[in-house]
């Protein structure tokens, strides 16, 4: 039995905002199936009572003083943008036609 | 001896003494690059004039009597995952092709403050995801020992540049082995500092709880000098450690291991390891014993589960981090014809801009984090991470450092594992545990494998903020082996 189906991979691609072709979906479905089967080995470690680590170091929140500091100018911030209009990022429509 | 064969420490001294200028040293390396780059292809971006301008500025600072560090005027190859104001930064991805960052990474800024001269930006696996540099969207890089072999990865451009004498020093980043593995397979020194010991600000994020900048060099002392130059607390990185940098330069100058307790990791040997790798590794352990170290075998049974845990944790973090490439604020935008929605443009752009390995990892991470699978995959991997950290702690109760081979095999042929992700992932088998635990770890050359005549690396692992122990042991191994060999390992490499 496979760990992941082609339909599930298509769903993951949608969630990941990746417009994949049918060929790519076939290819990744096979590869992801093999990878997931292999990483499932983590279940072999008995760790029911072990706390999870999200991080290697025992860090708590880090704060800094709320002071105004130098930051990027509008020109610098917009310098790498694909499209700019009136000192703003110009983006494709984000709402449906009726909105 | 020509300038390109000198160590970074020697070049720094010569420049400080006025025997040679930073411009002359930079020119010698740029000339070497022009000569060997057609074969090695270590760099993604080179701009002779930008480099010479930096060198002229350093010469002027020195003439004006400014007190600079021991590496002032020394050239360096910089991994193209650190932002640089005066050079493009792409992470070897098409999604950032031609991007000019508006700011310098902290590592970049500190290189400049110390007077290092950046020769160019080096190739890598796209977004540092890979072990061979074949995942670069631009071109592969070739191992200077054998141009048909990979230089390791992800920092393969940086390892190849140093091994090919194009630069005495380079920067890398290590998330699962991306400094140590390329160092091992190109016969040079590579160091992953303690996590949080070097700043991630301006380092394009792959897996934020693991990413660690570190140095490459042709010898242990040079690596220590570079480590010291760019490491230390950075308020711009919220996971930076507010503590002094371990005294790595002093340790590199004192290669004394008498009385040190060295643990041999039992799990990292045997099946799947190349015979020539194991032979050189066992000799290195015997050498340490002959130098007065106490060697004991240590068992860390969960280390064999580090690889699967890593391939859940790192992709999960990557799927979140790479969401920033949304085609809106910078980078590539594809398909914006006035009819498509932002979401459609985003999906088309990401499909066109990311390569296969990046797509695989984004989808794998999205899977591991989805409801219904989270506990079994990401959640369990985080618990395994705790278990591995505890095994390290227990081991360090008994020993000062742990050792293993850096990689199970020597450099493999370009193309061999390119479309076999699981085979590729095995290259990082021995290096991943230190990333999960945030420990310091180094790879130092320990000889050539008999089967193929290619370099083998010894990995030295030390507790958090005990980076100096890696340098002490590394320097001891280097000194003893170089006196046996009558020179550096790299001096045995074929002429390019």
mmCIF file with all atom_site columns, N, CA and C in Angstrom, chain A residues 8 12 16-17 19 24 27-28 31 35-36 38-39 42 45 47-48 50-57 62 80-83 89-91 93-94, chain B residues 195 209 238-239 305 309 328-331 333 339 341-343 347 350-351 356 359-360 362 366-367 373 377 380 382-383 385-386 390 419 422 437-438:
data_model
loop_
_atom_site.group_PDB
_atom_site.id
_atom_site.type_symbol
_atom_site.label_atom_id
_atom_site.label_alt_id
_atom_site.label_comp_id
_atom_site.label_asym_id
_atom_site.label_entity_id
_atom_site.label_seq_id
_atom_site.pdbx_PDB_ins_code
_atom_site.Cartn_x
_atom_site.Cartn_y
_atom_site.Cartn_z
_atom_site.occupancy
_atom_site.B_iso_or_equiv
_atom_site.pdbx_formal_charge
_atom_site.auth_seq_id
_atom_site.auth_comp_id
_atom_site.auth_asym_id
_atom_site.auth_atom_id
_atom_site.pdbx_PDB_model_num
ATOM 1   N N  . UNK A 1 8   ? -3.561 13.001 -3.215  1.00 0.00 ? 8   UNK A N  1
ATOM 2   C CA . UNK A 1 8   ? -3.055 13.719 -2.036  1.00 0.00 ? 8   UNK A CA 1
ATOM 3   C C  . UNK A 1 8   ? -1.908 14.658 -2.431  1.00 0.00 ? 8   UNK A C  1
ATOM 4   N N  . UNK A 1 12  ? -1.545 18.595 -1.874  1.00 0.00 ? 12  UNK A N  1
ATOM 5   C CA . UNK A 1 12  ? -0.376 19.249 -1.267  1.00 0.00 ? 12  UNK A CA 1
ATOM 6   C C  . UNK A 1 12  ? 0.160  20.351 -2.175  1.00 0.00 ? 12  UNK A C  1
ATOM 7   N N  . UNK A 1 16  ? 0.528  24.216 -1.289  1.00 0.00 ? 16  UNK A N  1
ATOM 8   C CA . UNK A 1 16  ? 1.871  24.798 -1.377  1.00 0.00 ? 16  UNK A CA 1
ATOM 9   C C  . UNK A 1 16  ? 1.973  25.870 -2.447  1.00 0.00 ? 16  UNK A C  1
ATOM 10  N N  . UNK A 1 17  ? 0.862  26.151 -3.141  1.00 0.00 ? 17  UNK A N  1
ATOM 11  C CA . UNK A 1 17  ? 0.865  27.138 -4.237  1.00 0.00 ? 17  UNK A CA 1
ATOM 12  C C  . UNK A 1 17  ? 1.928  26.793 -5.270  1.00 0.00 ? 17  UNK A C  1
ATOM 13  N N  . UNK A 1 19  ? 1.861  25.245 -9.077  1.00 0.00 ? 19  UNK A N  1
ATOM 14  C CA . UNK A 1 19  ? 1.049  24.817 -10.223 1.00 0.00 ? 19  UNK A CA 1
ATOM 15  C C  . UNK A 1 19  ? 1.813  23.739 -10.987 1.00 0.00 ? 19  UNK A C  1
ATOM 16  N N  . UNK A 1 24  ? 4.600  16.051 -13.602 1.00 0.00 ? 24  UNK A N  1
ATOM 17  C CA . UNK A 1 24  ? 5.273  16.334 -12.334 1.00 0.00 ? 24  UNK A CA 1
ATOM 18  C C  . UNK A 1 24  ? 4.547  15.655 -11.177 1.00 0.00 ? 24  UNK A C  1
ATOM 19  N N  . UNK A 1 27  ? 5.481  12.020 -11.058 1.00 0.00 ? 27  UNK A N  1
ATOM 20  C CA . UNK A 1 27  ? 6.865  11.864 -10.628 1.00 0.00 ? 27  UNK A CA 1
ATOM 21  C C  . UNK A 1 27  ? 6.982  12.080 -9.114  1.00 0.00 ? 27  UNK A C  1
ATOM 22  N N  . UNK A 1 28  ? 6.418  13.176 -8.627  1.00 0.00 ? 28  UNK A N  1
ATOM 23  C CA . UNK A 1 28  ? 6.536  13.483 -7.197  1.00 0.00 ? 28  UNK A CA 1
ATOM 24  C C  . UNK A 1 28  ? 5.749  12.494 -6.344  1.00 0.00 ? 28  UNK A C  1
ATOM 25  N N  . UNK A 1 31  ? 8.077  9.603  -5.760  1.00 0.00 ? 31  UNK A N  1
ATOM 26  C CA . UNK A 1 31  ? 9.212  9.962  -4.900  1.00 0.00 ? 31  UNK A CA 1
ATOM 27  C C  . UNK A 1 31  ? 8.767  10.252 -3.466  1.00 0.00 ? 31  UNK A C  1
ATOM 28  N N  . UNK A 1 35  ? 9.878  8.549  0.122   1.00 0.00 ? 35  UNK A N  1
ATOM 29  C CA . UNK A 1 35  ? 10.463 9.355  1.208   1.00 0.00 ? 35  UNK A CA 1
ATOM 30  C C  . UNK A 1 35  ? 9.622  9.210  2.486   1.00 0.00 ? 35  UNK A C  1
ATOM 31  N N  . UNK A 1 36  ? 8.298  9.290  2.338   1.00 0.00 ? 36  UNK A N  1
ATOM 32  C CA . UNK A 1 36  ? 7.433  9.206  3.522   1.00 0.00 ? 36  UNK A CA 1
ATOM 33  C C  . UNK A 1 36  ? 7.543  7.842  4.182   1.00 0.00 ? 36  UNK A C  1
ATOM 34  N N  . UNK A 1 38  ? 10.130 6.059  4.257   1.00 0.00 ? 38  UNK A N  1
ATOM 35  C CA . UNK A 1 38  ? 11.417 6.019  4.945   1.00 0.00 ? 38  UNK A CA 1
ATOM 36  C C  . UNK A 1 38  ? 11.411 6.871  6.223   1.00 0.00 ? 38  UNK A C  1
ATOM 37  N N  . UNK A 1 39  ? 10.858 8.091  6.151   1.00 0.00 ? 39  UNK A N  1
ATOM 38  C CA . UNK A 1 39  ? 10.891 8.948  7.351   1.00 0.00 ? 39  UNK A CA 1
ATOM 39  C C  . UNK A 1 39  ? 9.935  8.440  8.432   1.00 0.00 ? 39  UNK A C  1
ATOM 40  N N  . UNK A 1 42  ? 10.746 7.291  12.198  1.00 0.00 ? 42  UNK A N  1
ATOM 41  C CA . UNK A 1 42  ? 10.793 8.033  13.468  1.00 0.00 ? 42  UNK A CA 1
ATOM 42  C C  . UNK A 1 42  ? 9.857  7.402  14.504  1.00 0.00 ? 42  UNK A C  1
ATOM 43  N N  . UNK A 1 45  ? 11.242 5.109  17.499  1.00 0.00 ? 45  UNK A N  1
ATOM 44  C CA . UNK A 1 45  ? 11.828 5.589  18.751  1.00 0.00 ? 45  UNK A CA 1
ATOM 45  C C  . UNK A 1 45  ? 10.715 5.721  19.787  1.00 0.00 ? 45  UNK A C  1
ATOM 46  N N  . UNK A 1 47  ? 9.076  7.369  22.428  1.00 0.00 ? 47  UNK A N  1
ATOM 47  C CA . UNK A 1 47  ? 9.219  8.736  22.920  1.00 0.00 ? 47  UNK A CA 1
ATOM 48  C C  . UNK A 1 47  ? 7.907  9.297  23.448  1.00 0.00 ? 47  UNK A C  1
ATOM 49  N N  . UNK A 1 48  ? 7.025  8.403  23.906  1.00 0.00 ? 48  UNK A N  1
ATOM 50  C CA . UNK A 1 48  ? 5.700  8.879  24.365  1.00 0.00 ? 48  UNK A CA 1
ATOM 51  C C  . UNK A 1 48  ? 5.825  9.939  25.445  1.00 0.00 ? 48  UNK A C  1
ATOM 52  N N  . UNK A 1 50  ? 8.410  11.819 26.156  1.00 0.00 ? 50  UNK A N  1
ATOM 53  C CA . UNK A 1 50  ? 9.486  12.786 25.924  1.00 0.00 ? 50  UNK A CA 1
ATOM 54  C C  . UNK A 1 50  ? 8.879  14.086 25.398  1.00 0.00 ? 50  UNK A C  1
ATOM 55  N N  . UNK A 1 51  ? 9.299  15.218 25.945  1.00 0.00 ? 51  UNK A N  1
ATOM 56  C CA . UNK A 1 51  ? 8.767  16.476 25.405  1.00 0.00 ? 51  UNK A CA 1
ATOM 57  C C  . UNK A 1 51  ? 9.371  16.775 24.038  1.00 0.00 ? 51  UNK A C  1
ATOM 58  N N  . UNK A 1 52  ? 8.611  17.377 23.128  1.00 0.00 ? 52  UNK A N  1
ATOM 59  C CA . UNK A 1 52  ? 9.165  17.715 21.818  1.00 0.00 ? 52  UNK A CA 1
ATOM 60  C C  . UNK A 1 52  ? 10.118 18.907 21.916  1.00 0.00 ? 52  UNK A C  1
ATOM 61  N N  . UNK A 1 53  ? 11.137 18.941 21.034  1.00 0.00 ? 53  UNK A N  1
ATOM 62  C CA . UNK A 1 53  ? 12.029 20.106 20.935  1.00 0.00 ? 53  UNK A CA 1
ATOM 63  C C  . UNK A 1 53  ? 11.754 20.794 19.612  1.00 0.00 ? 53  UNK A C  1
ATOM 64  N N  . UNK A 1 54  ? 11.379 22.057 19.654  1.00 0.00 ? 54  UNK A N  1
ATOM 65  C CA . UNK A 1 54  ? 11.251 22.809 18.408  1.00 0.00 ? 54  UNK A CA 1
ATOM 66  C C  . UNK A 1 54  ? 12.591 23.440 18.072  1.00 0.00 ? 54  UNK A C  1
ATOM 67  N N  . UNK A 1 55  ? 13.503 23.429 19.038  1.00 0.00 ? 55  UNK A N  1
ATOM 68  C CA . UNK A 1 55  ? 14.730 24.177 18.941  1.00 0.00 ? 55  UNK A CA 1
ATOM 69  C C  . UNK A 1 55  ? 15.833 23.503 19.722  1.00 0.00 ? 55  UNK A C  1
ATOM 70  N N  . UNK A 1 56  ? 17.082 23.758 19.339  1.00 0.00 ? 56  UNK A N  1
ATOM 71  C CA . UNK A 1 56  ? 18.190 23.123 20.044  1.00 0.00 ? 56  UNK A CA 1
ATOM 72  C C  . UNK A 1 56  ? 18.507 23.821 21.361  1.00 0.00 ? 56  UNK A C  1
ATOM 73  N N  . UNK A 1 57  ? 18.217 25.099 21.430  1.00 0.00 ? 57  UNK A N  1
ATOM 74  C CA . UNK A 1 57  ? 18.599 25.870 22.617  1.00 0.00 ? 57  UNK A CA 1
ATOM 75  C C  . UNK A 1 57  ? 17.365 26.213 23.444  1.00 0.00 ? 57  UNK A C  1
ATOM 76  N N  . UNK A 1 62  ? 12.698 36.937 22.987  1.00 0.00 ? 62  UNK A N  1
ATOM 77  C CA . UNK A 1 62  ? 13.757 37.933 23.059  1.00 0.00 ? 62  UNK A CA 1
ATOM 78  C C  . UNK A 1 62  ? 13.129 39.276 22.700  1.00 0.00 ? 62  UNK A C  1
ATOM 79  N N  . UNK A 1 80  ? 13.327 45.759 -5.597  1.00 0.00 ? 80  UNK A N  1
ATOM 80  C CA . UNK A 1 80  ? 13.313 44.419 -6.188  1.00 0.00 ? 80  UNK A CA 1
ATOM 81  C C  . UNK A 1 80  ? 11.929 43.961 -6.589  1.00 0.00 ? 80  UNK A C  1
ATOM 82  N N  . UNK A 1 81  ? 10.957 44.844 -6.521  1.00 0.00 ? 81  UNK A N  1
ATOM 83  C CA . UNK A 1 81  ? 9.569  44.427 -6.766  1.00 0.00 ? 81  UNK A CA 1
ATOM 84  C C  . UNK A 1 81  ? 9.322  44.147 -8.240  1.00 0.00 ? 81  UNK A C  1
ATOM 85  N N  . UNK A 1 82  ? 8.495  43.140 -8.549  1.00 0.00 ? 82  UNK A N  1
ATOM 86  C CA . UNK A 1 82  ? 8.162  42.845 -9.950  1.00 0.00 ? 82  UNK A CA 1
ATOM 87  C C  . UNK A 1 82  ? 7.366  43.980 -10.593 1.00 0.00 ? 82  UNK A C  1
ATOM 88  N N  . UNK A 1 83  ? 6.543  44.685 -9.822  1.00 0.00 ? 83  UNK A N  1
ATOM 89  C CA . UNK A 1 83  ? 5.761  45.808 -10.365 1.00 0.00 ? 83  UNK A CA 1
ATOM 90  C C  . UNK A 1 83  ? 5.478  46.799 -9.242  1.00 0.00 ? 83  UNK A C  1
ATOM 91  N N  . UNK A 1 89  ? 3.711  48.296 -3.820  1.00 0.00 ? 89  UNK A N  1
ATOM 92  C CA . UNK A 1 89  ? 3.812  47.065 -4.595  1.00 0.00 ? 89  UNK A CA 1
ATOM 93  C C  . UNK A 1 89  ? 2.535  46.914 -5.409  1.00 0.00 ? 89  UNK A C  1
ATOM 94  N N  . UNK A 1 90  ? 2.672  46.725 -6.723  1.00 0.00 ? 90  UNK A N  1
ATOM 95  C CA . UNK A 1 90  ? 1.498  46.476 -7.555  1.00 0.00 ? 90  UNK A CA 1
ATOM 96  C C  . UNK A 1 90  ? 1.328  44.964 -7.687  1.00 0.00 ? 90  UNK A C  1
ATOM 97  N N  . UNK A 1 91  ? 0.166  44.455 -7.325  1.00 0.00 ? 91  UNK A N  1
ATOM 98  C CA . UNK A 1 91  ? -0.062 43.011 -7.326  1.00 0.00 ? 91  UNK A CA 1
ATOM 99  C C  . UNK A 1 91  ? -1.258 42.669 -8.200  1.00 0.00 ? 91  UNK A C  1
ATOM 100 N N  . UNK A 1 93  ? -4.944 40.961 -9.077  1.00 0.00 ? 93  UNK A N  1
ATOM 101 C CA . UNK A 1 93  ? -6.151 41.106 -8.257  1.00 0.00 ? 93  UNK A CA 1
ATOM 102 C C  . UNK A 1 93  ? -6.194 40.026 -7.176  1.00 0.00 ? 93  UNK A C  1
ATOM 103 N N  . UNK A 1 94  ? -6.622 40.446 -6.006  1.00 0.00 ? 94  UNK A N  1
ATOM 104 C CA . UNK A 1 94  ? -6.665 39.518 -4.878  1.00 0.00 ? 94  UNK A CA 1
ATOM 105 C C  . UNK A 1 94  ? -8.095 39.159 -4.503  1.00 0.00 ? 94  UNK A C  1
ATOM 106 N N  . UNK B 2 195 ? 24.957 26.174 17.139  1.00 0.00 ? 195 UNK B N  1
ATOM 107 C CA . UNK B 2 195 ? 23.784 26.896 16.634  1.00 0.00 ? 195 UNK B CA 1
ATOM 108 C C  . UNK B 2 195 ? 23.592 28.161 17.484  1.00 0.00 ? 195 UNK B C  1
ATOM 109 N N  . UNK B 2 209 ? 15.613 26.567 12.621  1.00 0.00 ? 209 UNK B N  1
ATOM 110 C CA . UNK B 2 209 ? 16.104 26.029 13.898  1.00 0.00 ? 209 UNK B CA 1
ATOM 111 C C  . UNK B 2 209 ? 17.405 25.250 13.712  1.00 0.00 ? 209 UNK B C  1
ATOM 112 N N  . UNK B 2 238 ? 17.220 36.709 16.590  1.00 0.00 ? 238 UNK B N  1
ATOM 113 C CA . UNK B 2 238 ? 16.613 36.438 17.904  1.00 0.00 ? 238 UNK B CA 1
ATOM 114 C C  . UNK B 2 238 ? 17.093 35.129 18.516  1.00 0.00 ? 238 UNK B C  1
ATOM 115 N N  . UNK B 2 239 ? 17.753 34.260 17.742  1.00 0.00 ? 239 UNK B N  1
ATOM 116 C CA . UNK B 2 239 ? 18.281 33.020 18.309  1.00 0.00 ? 239 UNK B CA 1
ATOM 117 C C  . UNK B 2 239 ? 19.801 33.070 18.477  1.00 0.00 ? 239 UNK B C  1
ATOM 118 N N  . UNK B 2 305 ? 18.232 7.354  13.818  1.00 0.00 ? 305 UNK B N  1
ATOM 119 C CA . UNK B 2 305 ? 16.916 7.892  13.496  1.00 0.00 ? 305 UNK B CA 1
ATOM 120 C C  . UNK B 2 305 ? 16.985 9.394  13.225  1.00 0.00 ? 305 UNK B C  1
ATOM 121 N N  . UNK B 2 309 ? 14.239 11.905 11.143  1.00 0.00 ? 309 UNK B N  1
ATOM 122 C CA . UNK B 2 309 ? 13.690 13.040 11.908  1.00 0.00 ? 309 UNK B CA 1
ATOM 123 C C  . UNK B 2 309 ? 14.017 14.352 11.193  1.00 0.00 ? 309 UNK B C  1
ATOM 124 N N  . UNK B 2 328 ? 5.167  38.765 -5.088  1.00 0.00 ? 328 UNK B N  1
ATOM 125 C CA . UNK B 2 328 ? 4.544  40.064 -4.871  1.00 0.00 ? 328 UNK B CA 1
ATOM 126 C C  . UNK B 2 328 ? 5.558  41.175 -4.605  1.00 0.00 ? 328 UNK B C  1
ATOM 127 N N  . UNK B 2 329 ? 6.541  40.914 -3.748  1.00 0.00 ? 329 UNK B N  1
ATOM 128 C CA . UNK B 2 329 ? 7.391  42.013 -3.272  1.00 0.00 ? 329 UNK B CA 1
ATOM 129 C C  . UNK B 2 329 ? 8.784  42.027 -3.877  1.00 0.00 ? 329 UNK B C  1
ATOM 130 N N  . UNK B 2 330 ? 9.301  40.862 -4.260  1.00 0.00 ? 330 UNK B N  1
ATOM 131 C CA . UNK B 2 330 ? 10.619 40.794 -4.894  1.00 0.00 ? 330 UNK B CA 1
ATOM 132 C C  . UNK B 2 330 ? 10.735 39.454 -5.589  1.00 0.00 ? 330 UNK B C  1
ATOM 133 N N  . UNK B 2 331 ? 11.722 39.337 -6.451  1.00 0.00 ? 331 UNK B N  1
ATOM 134 C CA . UNK B 2 331 ? 11.937 38.072 -7.143  1.00 0.00 ? 331 UNK B CA 1
ATOM 135 C C  . UNK B 2 331 ? 11.042 37.937 -8.359  1.00 0.00 ? 331 UNK B C  1
ATOM 136 N N  . UNK B 2 333 ? 8.155  36.993 -11.091 1.00 0.00 ? 333 UNK B N  1
ATOM 137 C CA . UNK B 2 333 ? 6.694  36.932 -11.196 1.00 0.00 ? 333 UNK B CA 1
ATOM 138 C C  . UNK B 2 333 ? 6.372  36.401 -12.590 1.00 0.00 ? 333 UNK B C  1
ATOM 139 N N  . UNK B 2 339 ? -5.406 39.009 -16.213 1.00 0.00 ? 339 UNK B N  1
ATOM 140 C CA . UNK B 2 339 ? -6.635 38.233 -16.015 1.00 0.00 ? 339 UNK B CA 1
ATOM 141 C C  . UNK B 2 339 ? -6.519 37.308 -14.805 1.00 0.00 ? 339 UNK B C  1
ATOM 142 N N  . UNK B 2 341 ? -5.582 35.797 -11.023 1.00 0.00 ? 341 UNK B N  1
ATOM 143 C CA . UNK B 2 341 ? -5.600 36.270 -9.636  1.00 0.00 ? 341 UNK B CA 1
ATOM 144 C C  . UNK B 2 341 ? -4.191 36.195 -9.049  1.00 0.00 ? 341 UNK B C  1
ATOM 145 N N  . UNK B 2 342 ? -4.016 36.856 -7.919  1.00 0.00 ? 342 UNK B N  1
ATOM 146 C CA . UNK B 2 342 ? -2.726 36.824 -7.224  1.00 0.00 ? 342 UNK B CA 1
ATOM 147 C C  . UNK B 2 342 ? -2.352 35.381 -6.886  1.00 0.00 ? 342 UNK B C  1
ATOM 148 N N  . UNK B 2 343 ? -3.348 34.605 -6.470  1.00 0.00 ? 343 UNK B N  1
ATOM 149 C CA . UNK B 2 343 ? -3.067 33.225 -6.085  1.00 0.00 ? 343 UNK B CA 1
ATOM 150 C C  . UNK B 2 343 ? -2.613 32.390 -7.281  1.00 0.00 ? 343 UNK B C  1
ATOM 151 N N  . UNK B 2 347 ? 1.124  30.622 -7.758  1.00 0.00 ? 347 UNK B N  1
ATOM 152 C CA . UNK B 2 347 ? 1.333  29.194 -8.021  1.00 0.00 ? 347 UNK B CA 1
ATOM 153 C C  . UNK B 2 347 ? 2.136  28.974 -9.303  1.00 0.00 ? 347 UNK B C  1
ATOM 154 N N  . UNK B 2 350 ? 5.850  30.079 -8.497  1.00 0.00 ? 350 UNK B N  1
ATOM 155 C CA . UNK B 2 350 ? 6.572  29.125 -7.657  1.00 0.00 ? 350 UNK B CA 1
ATOM 156 C C  . UNK B 2 350 ? 6.868  27.831 -8.426  1.00 0.00 ? 350 UNK B C  1
ATOM 157 N N  . UNK B 2 351 ? 5.966  27.436 -9.313  1.00 0.00 ? 351 UNK B N  1
ATOM 158 C CA . UNK B 2 351 ? 6.213  26.253 -10.133 1.00 0.00 ? 351 UNK B CA 1
ATOM 159 C C  . UNK B 2 351 ? 7.365  26.501 -11.112 1.00 0.00 ? 351 UNK B C  1
ATOM 160 N N  . UNK B 2 356 ? 13.188 20.980 -8.672  1.00 0.00 ? 356 UNK B N  1
ATOM 161 C CA . UNK B 2 356 ? 12.523 19.764 -8.177  1.00 0.00 ? 356 UNK B CA 1
ATOM 162 C C  . UNK B 2 356 ? 12.752 19.472 -6.690  1.00 0.00 ? 356 UNK B C  1
ATOM 163 N N  . UNK B 2 359 ? 10.706 21.828 -4.535  1.00 0.00 ? 359 UNK B N  1
ATOM 164 C CA . UNK B 2 359 ? 9.281  21.474 -4.587  1.00 0.00 ? 359 UNK B CA 1
ATOM 165 C C  . UNK B 2 359 ? 8.995  20.236 -3.736  1.00 0.00 ? 359 UNK B C  1
ATOM 166 N N  . UNK B 2 360 ? 9.871  19.214 -3.865  1.00 0.00 ? 360 UNK B N  1
ATOM 167 C CA . UNK B 2 360 ? 9.690  18.000 -3.059  1.00 0.00 ? 360 UNK B CA 1
ATOM 168 C C  . UNK B 2 360 ? 9.641  18.349 -1.576  1.00 0.00 ? 360 UNK B C  1
ATOM 169 N N  . UNK B 2 362 ? 9.074  21.255 -0.039  1.00 0.00 ? 362 UNK B N  1
ATOM 170 C CA . UNK B 2 362 ? 7.924  22.078 0.356   1.00 0.00 ? 362 UNK B CA 1
ATOM 171 C C  . UNK B 2 362 ? 6.698  21.179 0.529   1.00 0.00 ? 362 UNK B C  1
ATOM 172 N N  . UNK B 2 366 ? 4.735  20.338 3.956   1.00 0.00 ? 366 UNK B N  1
ATOM 173 C CA . UNK B 2 366 ? 3.304  20.637 4.045   1.00 0.00 ? 366 UNK B CA 1
ATOM 174 C C  . UNK B 2 366 ? 2.540  19.397 4.513   1.00 0.00 ? 366 UNK B C  1
ATOM 175 N N  . UNK B 2 367 ? 2.967  18.251 4.015   1.00 0.00 ? 367 UNK B N  1
ATOM 176 C CA . UNK B 2 367 ? 2.359  16.979 4.421   1.00 0.00 ? 367 UNK B CA 1
ATOM 177 C C  . UNK B 2 367 ? 2.585  16.720 5.914   1.00 0.00 ? 367 UNK B C  1
ATOM 178 N N  . UNK B 2 373 ? -1.714 14.260 10.259  1.00 0.00 ? 373 UNK B N  1
ATOM 179 C CA . UNK B 2 373 ? -0.373 13.662 10.142  1.00 0.00 ? 373 UNK B CA 1
ATOM 180 C C  . UNK B 2 373 ? 0.627  14.301 11.098  1.00 0.00 ? 373 UNK B C  1
ATOM 181 N N  . UNK B 2 377 ? 4.167  12.574 12.369  1.00 0.00 ? 377 UNK B N  1
ATOM 182 C CA . UNK B 2 377 ? 5.384  12.958 11.651  1.00 0.00 ? 377 UNK B CA 1
ATOM 183 C C  . UNK B 2 377 ? 6.133  14.105 12.327  1.00 0.00 ? 377 UNK B C  1
ATOM 184 N N  . UNK B 2 380 ? 6.344  13.700 16.230  1.00 0.00 ? 380 UNK B N  1
ATOM 185 C CA . UNK B 2 380 ? 7.229  12.601 16.629  1.00 0.00 ? 380 UNK B CA 1
ATOM 186 C C  . UNK B 2 380 ? 8.694  12.955 16.328  1.00 0.00 ? 380 UNK B C  1
ATOM 187 N N  . UNK B 2 382 ? 10.035 15.845 16.428  1.00 0.00 ? 382 UNK B N  1
ATOM 188 C CA . UNK B 2 382 ? 10.494 16.774 17.475  1.00 0.00 ? 382 UNK B CA 1
ATOM 189 C C  . UNK B 2 382 ? 10.834 16.034 18.768  1.00 0.00 ? 382 UNK B C  1
ATOM 190 N N  . UNK B 2 383 ? 10.101 14.951 19.033  1.00 0.00 ? 383 UNK B N  1
ATOM 191 C CA . UNK B 2 383 ? 10.428 14.148 20.215  1.00 0.00 ? 383 UNK B CA 1
ATOM 192 C C  . UNK B 2 383 ? 11.748 13.408 20.007  1.00 0.00 ? 383 UNK B C  1
ATOM 193 N N  . UNK B 2 385 ? 14.107 14.444 18.290  1.00 0.00 ? 385 UNK B N  1
ATOM 194 C CA . UNK B 2 385 ? 15.128 15.478 18.458  1.00 0.00 ? 385 UNK B CA 1
ATOM 195 C C  . UNK B 2 385 ? 15.535 15.604 19.931  1.00 0.00 ? 385 UNK B C  1
ATOM 196 N N  . UNK B 2 386 ? 14.574 15.555 20.812  1.00 0.00 ? 386 UNK B N  1
ATOM 197 C CA . UNK B 2 386 ? 14.869 15.600 22.254  1.00 0.00 ? 386 UNK B CA 1
ATOM 198 C C  . UNK B 2 386 ? 15.695 14.385 22.666  1.00 0.00 ? 386 UNK B C  1
ATOM 199 N N  . UNK B 2 390 ? 19.473 14.305 24.271  1.00 0.00 ? 390 UNK B N  1
ATOM 200 C CA . UNK B 2 390 ? 19.772 13.652 25.558  1.00 0.00 ? 390 UNK B CA 1
ATOM 201 C C  . UNK B 2 390 ? 20.898 12.625 25.421  1.00 0.00 ? 390 UNK B C  1
ATOM 202 N N  . UNK B 2 419 ? 18.549 11.982 -9.317  1.00 0.00 ? 419 UNK B N  1
ATOM 203 C CA . UNK B 2 419 ? 17.101 11.798 -9.283  1.00 0.00 ? 419 UNK B CA 1
ATOM 204 C C  . UNK B 2 419 ? 16.703 10.673 -8.324  1.00 0.00 ? 419 UNK B C  1
ATOM 205 N N  . UNK B 2 422 ? 16.445 9.655  -1.889  1.00 0.00 ? 422 UNK B N  1
ATOM 206 C CA . UNK B 2 422 ? 16.820 8.903  -0.689  1.00 0.00 ? 422 UNK B CA 1
ATOM 207 C C  . UNK B 2 422 ? 18.303 8.575  -0.667  1.00 0.00 ? 422 UNK B C  1
ATOM 208 N N  . UNK B 2 437 ? 20.872 18.763 17.633  1.00 0.00 ? 437 UNK B N  1
ATOM 209 C CA . UNK B 2 437 ? 21.191 19.102 19.016  1.00 0.00 ? 437 UNK B CA 1
ATOM 210 C C  . UNK B 2 437 ? 21.826 20.484 19.135  1.00 0.00 ? 437 UNK B C  1
ATOM 211 N N  . UNK B 2 438 ? 22.135 21.134 18.013  1.00 0.00 ? 438 UNK B N  1
ATOM 212 C CA . UNK B 2 438 ? 22.731 22.478 18.052  1.00 0.00 ? 438 UNK B CA 1
ATOM 213 C C  . UNK B 2 438 ? 24.198 22.488 18.426  1.00 0.00 ? 438 UNK B C  1
#
